[in-house]
Amino acid sequence: MNNKVINILAISGSLKSTSANTNILRAISKIATKNVRVNIFEGLDKLPHFNPESANDIEVVNRFRQQLREADGVIFSTPEYAFGVPGVLKNALDWVVSSGELNEKPVAAISASPLYSGGDKALASLLLTLTALGTNMGARSSLSIATIKSKITDTGEIKSDETITELKLLLDRLLNRIIF
Ligand SMILES: Cc1cc2nc3c(=O)[nH]c(=O)nc-3n(C[C@H](O)[C@H](O)[C@H](O)COP(=O)(O)O)c2cc1C
């Protein structure tokens, strides 16, 4: 790897202002070394409902696709809603099935939940969708974080050393799959 800045787009499946998943992505951006820029995607809630018959020049959709194209890798962190991926995240992914921005893109996926299951069903579902999209997922490119409330402070800092280590490893594995 050379000295080029690596751009990672981080997408949270939660719209909550105090989202643990968004805070996990913020923690990853702090963990990242100087040559790695982690941009948290804003605007999942601005994307219209996906319709295959929609016109192909919707500005917010174009901007989303552009940010994906410009990213060297993408990290997702999602809550589980009713055993699945939140609709806003699935909707966003549906917008790029045909346009292919995630095809062969190195990705990593996280789920975090206050429950002991760690949102594992949402993570499994997200991984299936990322497979359908043709993403580049290596071995151990996903992480399910259980009992997240015990691992994060009220202000959103990760306080579990074990979780910080796991996030570092996940980021390292993603970076190792980004080849220039
Ligand atoms: C509509 C709804 C459904 C939920 N369903 C699940 C679930 O199936 N499994 C789970 O582990 N947590 C579930 N939760 C709890 C979320 O894991 C919890 O709210 C979590 O903090 C959301 O992540 P966030 O802080 O990033 O928004 C649900 C929460 C909501 C609001």
GROMACS .gro file of C-alpha atoms and ligand atoms in nm:
model
  211
    1MET     CA    1   0.000   0.000   0.000
    2ASN     CA    2   0.138   0.347  -0.085
    3ASN     CA    3   0.078   0.684   0.087
    4LYS     CA    4  -0.251   0.754  -0.085
    5VAL     CA    5  -0.536   0.862   0.141
    6ILE     CA    6  -0.786   0.578   0.176
    7ASN     CA    7  -1.150   0.686   0.174
    8ILE     CA    8  -1.392   0.478   0.375
    9LEU     CA    9  -1.762   0.552   0.364
   10ALA     CA   10  -1.935   0.456   0.689
   11ILE     CA   11  -2.309   0.390   0.675
   12SER     CA   12  -2.520   0.358   0.988
   13GLY     CA   13  -2.850   0.175   0.968
   14SER     CA   14  -2.989   0.393   1.247
   15LEU     CA   15  -3.134   0.743   1.213
   16LYS     CA   16  -3.138   0.795   1.591
   17SER     CA   17  -2.941   1.103   1.703
   18THR     CA   18  -2.795   0.901   1.991
   19SER     CA   19  -2.743   0.586   1.785
   20ALA     CA   20  -2.493   0.336   1.924
   21ASN     CA   21  -2.425   0.216   1.570
   22THR     CA   22  -2.343   0.565   1.446
   23ASN     CA   23  -2.121   0.612   1.751
   24ILE     CA   24  -1.940   0.288   1.666
   25LEU     CA   25  -1.865   0.431   1.321
   26ARG     CA   26  -1.744   0.755   1.483
   27ALA     CA   27  -1.517   0.546   1.707
   28ILE     CA   28  -1.376   0.373   1.397
   29SER     CA   29  -1.303   0.712   1.241
   30LYS     CA   30  -1.103   0.802   1.553
   31ILE     CA   31  -0.918   0.469   1.554
   32ALA     CA   32  -0.819   0.509   1.188
   33THR     CA   33  -0.466   0.618   1.110
   34LYS     CA   34  -0.393   0.954   0.942
   35ASN     CA   35  -0.402   0.820   0.587
   36VAL     CA   36  -0.749   0.671   0.636
   37ARG     CA   37  -1.046   0.907   0.608
   38VAL     CA   38  -1.374   0.770   0.743
   39ASN     CA   39  -1.674   0.974   0.627
   40ILE     CA   40  -2.006   0.901   0.792
   41PHE     CA   41  -2.279   0.903   0.530
   42GLU     CA   42  -2.557   1.151   0.603
   43GLY     CA   43  -2.883   1.124   0.422
   44LEU     CA   44  -3.011   0.769   0.437
   45ASP     CA   45  -3.346   0.921   0.537
   46LYS     CA   46  -3.345   1.153   0.232
   47LEU     CA   47  -3.343   0.867  -0.016
   48PRO     CA   48  -3.688   0.809  -0.167
   49HIS     CA   49  -3.849   0.469  -0.146
   50PHE     CA   50  -3.690   0.252  -0.409
   51ASN     CA   51  -3.901   0.189  -0.717
   52PRO     CA   52  -3.745   0.015  -1.019
   53GLU     CA   53  -3.955   0.240  -1.241
   54SER     CA   54  -3.817   0.562  -1.088
   55ALA     CA   55  -3.634   0.805  -1.312
   56ASN     CA   56  -3.259   0.759  -1.311
   57ASP     CA   57  -3.163   1.117  -1.226
   58ILE     CA   58  -3.277   1.166  -0.868
   59GLU     CA   59  -3.023   1.400  -0.710
   60VAL     CA   60  -3.001   1.240  -0.364
   61VAL     CA   61  -2.971   0.896  -0.519
   62ASN     CA   62  -2.699   1.018  -0.755
   63ARG     CA   63  -2.511   1.171  -0.463
   64PHE     CA   64  -2.534   0.845  -0.266
   65ARG     CA   65  -2.409   0.644  -0.564
   66GLN     CA   66  -2.128   0.896  -0.622
   67GLN     CA   67  -2.009   0.870  -0.261
   68LEU     CA   68  -2.007   0.491  -0.291
   69ARG     CA   69  -1.810   0.511  -0.618
   70GLU     CA   70  -1.553   0.743  -0.458
   71ALA     CA   71  -1.511   0.521  -0.151
   72ASP     CA   72  -1.226   0.271  -0.147
   73GLY     CA   73  -1.422   0.067   0.104
   74VAL     CA   74  -1.750   0.080   0.295
   75ILE     CA   75  -1.829  -0.005   0.658
   76PHE     CA   76  -2.186  -0.063   0.772
   77SER     CA   77  -2.305  -0.064   1.131
   78THR     CA   78  -2.666  -0.150   1.188
   79PRO     CA   79  -2.919  -0.214   1.457
   80GLU     CA   80  -3.165  -0.502   1.428
   81TYR     CA   81  -3.531  -0.412   1.392
   82ALA     CA   82  -3.780  -0.697   1.432
   83PHE     CA   83  -3.509  -0.954   1.348
   84GLY     CA   84  -3.413  -0.774   1.028
   85VAL     CA   85  -3.221  -0.482   0.877
   86PRO     CA   86  -3.388  -0.142   0.930
   87GLY     CA   87  -3.592  -0.044   0.626
   88VAL     CA   88  -3.390   0.273   0.559
   89LEU     CA   89  -3.071   0.073   0.513
   90LYS     CA   90  -3.231  -0.197   0.297
   91ASN     CA   91  -3.394   0.076   0.089
   92ALA     CA   92  -3.054   0.242   0.033
   93LEU     CA   93  -2.900  -0.088  -0.074
   94ASP     CA   94  -3.187  -0.158  -0.312
   95TRP     CA   95  -3.095   0.167  -0.494
   96VAL     CA   96  -2.756   0.024  -0.594
   97VAL     CA   97  -2.853  -0.329  -0.695
   98SER     CA   98  -2.876  -0.243  -1.065
   99SER     CA   99  -2.633   0.050  -1.077
  100GLY     CA  100  -2.360  -0.169  -0.924
  101GLU     CA  101  -2.160   0.079  -0.711
  102LEU     CA  102  -2.099  -0.190  -0.450
  103ASN     CA  103  -1.991  -0.455  -0.696
  104GLU     CA  104  -1.644  -0.579  -0.590
  105LYS     CA  105  -1.626  -0.301  -0.329
  106PRO     CA  106  -1.440  -0.405  -0.013
  107VAL     CA  107  -1.690  -0.391   0.274
  108ALA     CA  108  -1.717  -0.469   0.644
  109ALA     CA  109  -2.038  -0.505   0.843
  110ILE     CA  110  -2.122  -0.459   1.209
  111SER     CA  111  -2.439  -0.505   1.409
  112ALA     CA  112  -2.483  -0.375   1.761
  113SER     CA  113  -2.768  -0.437   2.000
  114PRO     CA  114  -2.842  -0.402   2.371
  115LEU     CA  115  -2.941  -0.770   2.361
  116TYR     CA  116  -2.712  -1.072   2.400
  117SER     CA  117  -2.784  -1.171   2.039
  118GLY     CA  118  -2.594  -0.861   1.921
  119GLY     CA  119  -2.833  -0.810   1.629
  120ASP     CA  120  -2.701  -1.128   1.469
  121LYS     CA  121  -3.012  -1.180   1.253
  122ALA     CA  122  -2.987  -0.831   1.106
  123LEU     CA  123  -2.616  -0.890   1.044
  124ALA     CA  124  -2.686  -1.222   0.869
  125SER     CA  125  -2.950  -1.054   0.654
  126LEU     CA  126  -2.718  -0.761   0.573
  127LEU     CA  127  -2.440  -1.002   0.473
  128LEU     CA  128  -2.680  -1.184   0.240
  129THR     CA  129  -2.772  -0.855   0.073
  130LEU     CA  130  -2.405  -0.754   0.047
  131THR     CA  131  -2.338  -1.091  -0.117
  132ALA     CA  132  -2.620  -1.030  -0.366
  133LEU     CA  133  -2.460  -0.694  -0.446
  134GLY     CA  134  -2.129  -0.862  -0.531
  135THR     CA  135  -1.925  -0.690  -0.261
  136ASN     CA  136  -1.574  -0.798  -0.168
  137MET     CA  137  -1.608  -0.956   0.177
  138GLY     CA  138  -1.309  -1.136   0.317
  139ALA     CA  139  -1.287  -1.378   0.604
  140ARG     CA  140  -1.407  -1.226   0.929
  141SER     CA  141  -1.528  -0.903   0.773
  142SER     CA  142  -1.823  -0.879   1.008
  143LEU     CA  143  -1.873  -0.823   1.378
  144SER     CA  144  -2.176  -0.857   1.601
  145ILE     CA  145  -2.158  -0.652   1.921
  146ALA     CA  146  -2.380  -0.776   2.205
  147THR     CA  147  -2.488  -0.576   2.511
  148ILE     CA  148  -2.373  -0.255   2.346
  149LYS     CA  149  -2.508  -0.037   2.629
  150SER     CA  150  -2.246  -0.180   2.864
  151LYS     CA  151  -1.970  -0.102   2.612
  152ILE     CA  152  -2.044   0.260   2.530
  153THR     CA  153  -2.064   0.572   2.748
  154ASP     CA  154  -2.363   0.810   2.756
  155THR     CA  155  -2.167   1.043   2.530
  156GLY     CA  156  -2.105   0.768   2.276
  157GLU     CA  157  -1.743   0.674   2.351
  158ILE     CA  158  -1.659   0.304   2.334
  159LYS     CA  159  -1.543   0.206   2.683
  160SER     CA  160  -1.478  -0.164   2.623
  161ASP     CA  161  -1.113  -0.229   2.533
  162GLU     CA  162  -1.215  -0.562   2.382
  163THR     CA  163  -1.463  -0.388   2.149
  164ILE     CA  164  -1.204  -0.128   2.048
  165THR     CA  165  -0.960  -0.408   1.962
  166GLU     CA  166  -1.228  -0.589   1.760
  167LEU     CA  167  -1.309  -0.268   1.569
  168LYS     CA  168  -0.938  -0.210   1.497
  169LEU     CA  169  -0.903  -0.564   1.363
  170LEU     CA  170  -1.213  -0.528   1.147
  171LEU     CA  171  -1.081  -0.200   1.002
  172ASP     CA  172  -0.736  -0.353   0.941
  173ARG     CA  173  -0.887  -0.648   0.758
  174LEU     CA  174  -1.093  -0.412   0.542
  175LEU     CA  175  -0.787  -0.197   0.462
  176ASN     CA  176  -0.590  -0.509   0.369
  177ARG     CA  177  -0.850  -0.586   0.103
  178ILE     CA  178  -0.813  -0.239  -0.054
  179ILE     CA  179  -0.556  -0.263  -0.326
  180PHE     CA  180  -0.432   0.027  -0.535
  181LIG     C1  181  -3.869  -0.093   1.605
  181LIG     C2  182  -3.758  -0.158   1.683
  181LIG     C3  183  -3.738  -0.294   1.671
  181LIG     C4  184  -3.631  -0.355   1.738
  181LIG     N1  185  -3.608  -0.489   1.720
  181LIG     C5  186  -3.497  -0.544   1.772
  181LIG     C6  187  -3.460  -0.679   1.740
  181LIG     O1  188  -3.527  -0.749   1.667
  181LIG     N2  189  -3.344  -0.726   1.791
  181LIG     C7  190  -3.262  -0.649   1.872
  181LIG     O2  191  -3.156  -0.697   1.912
  181LIG     N3  192  -3.296  -0.524   1.907
  181LIG     C8  193  -3.410  -0.468   1.858
  181LIG     N4  194  -3.442  -0.339   1.887
  181LIG     C9  195  -3.360  -0.265   1.984
  181LIG    C10  196  -3.240  -0.202   1.915
  181LIG     O3  197  -3.137  -0.298   1.906
  181LIG    C11  198  -3.191  -0.082   1.998
  181LIG     O4  199  -3.289   0.019   1.997
  181LIG    C12  200  -3.057  -0.032   1.949
  181LIG     O5  201  -3.002   0.056   2.043
  181LIG    C13  202  -3.073   0.040   1.818
  181LIG     O6  203  -2.945   0.080   1.774
  181LIG     P1  204  -2.906   0.232   1.764
  181LIG     O7  205  -2.877   0.280   1.905
  181LIG     O8  206  -2.787   0.235   1.677
  181LIG     O9  207  -3.024   0.306   1.706
  181LIG    C14  208  -3.549  -0.277   1.823
  181LIG    C15  209  -3.573  -0.140   1.836
  181LIG    C16  210  -3.675  -0.080   1.767
  181LIG    C17  211  -3.695   0.068   1.779
   0.00000   0.00000   0.00000
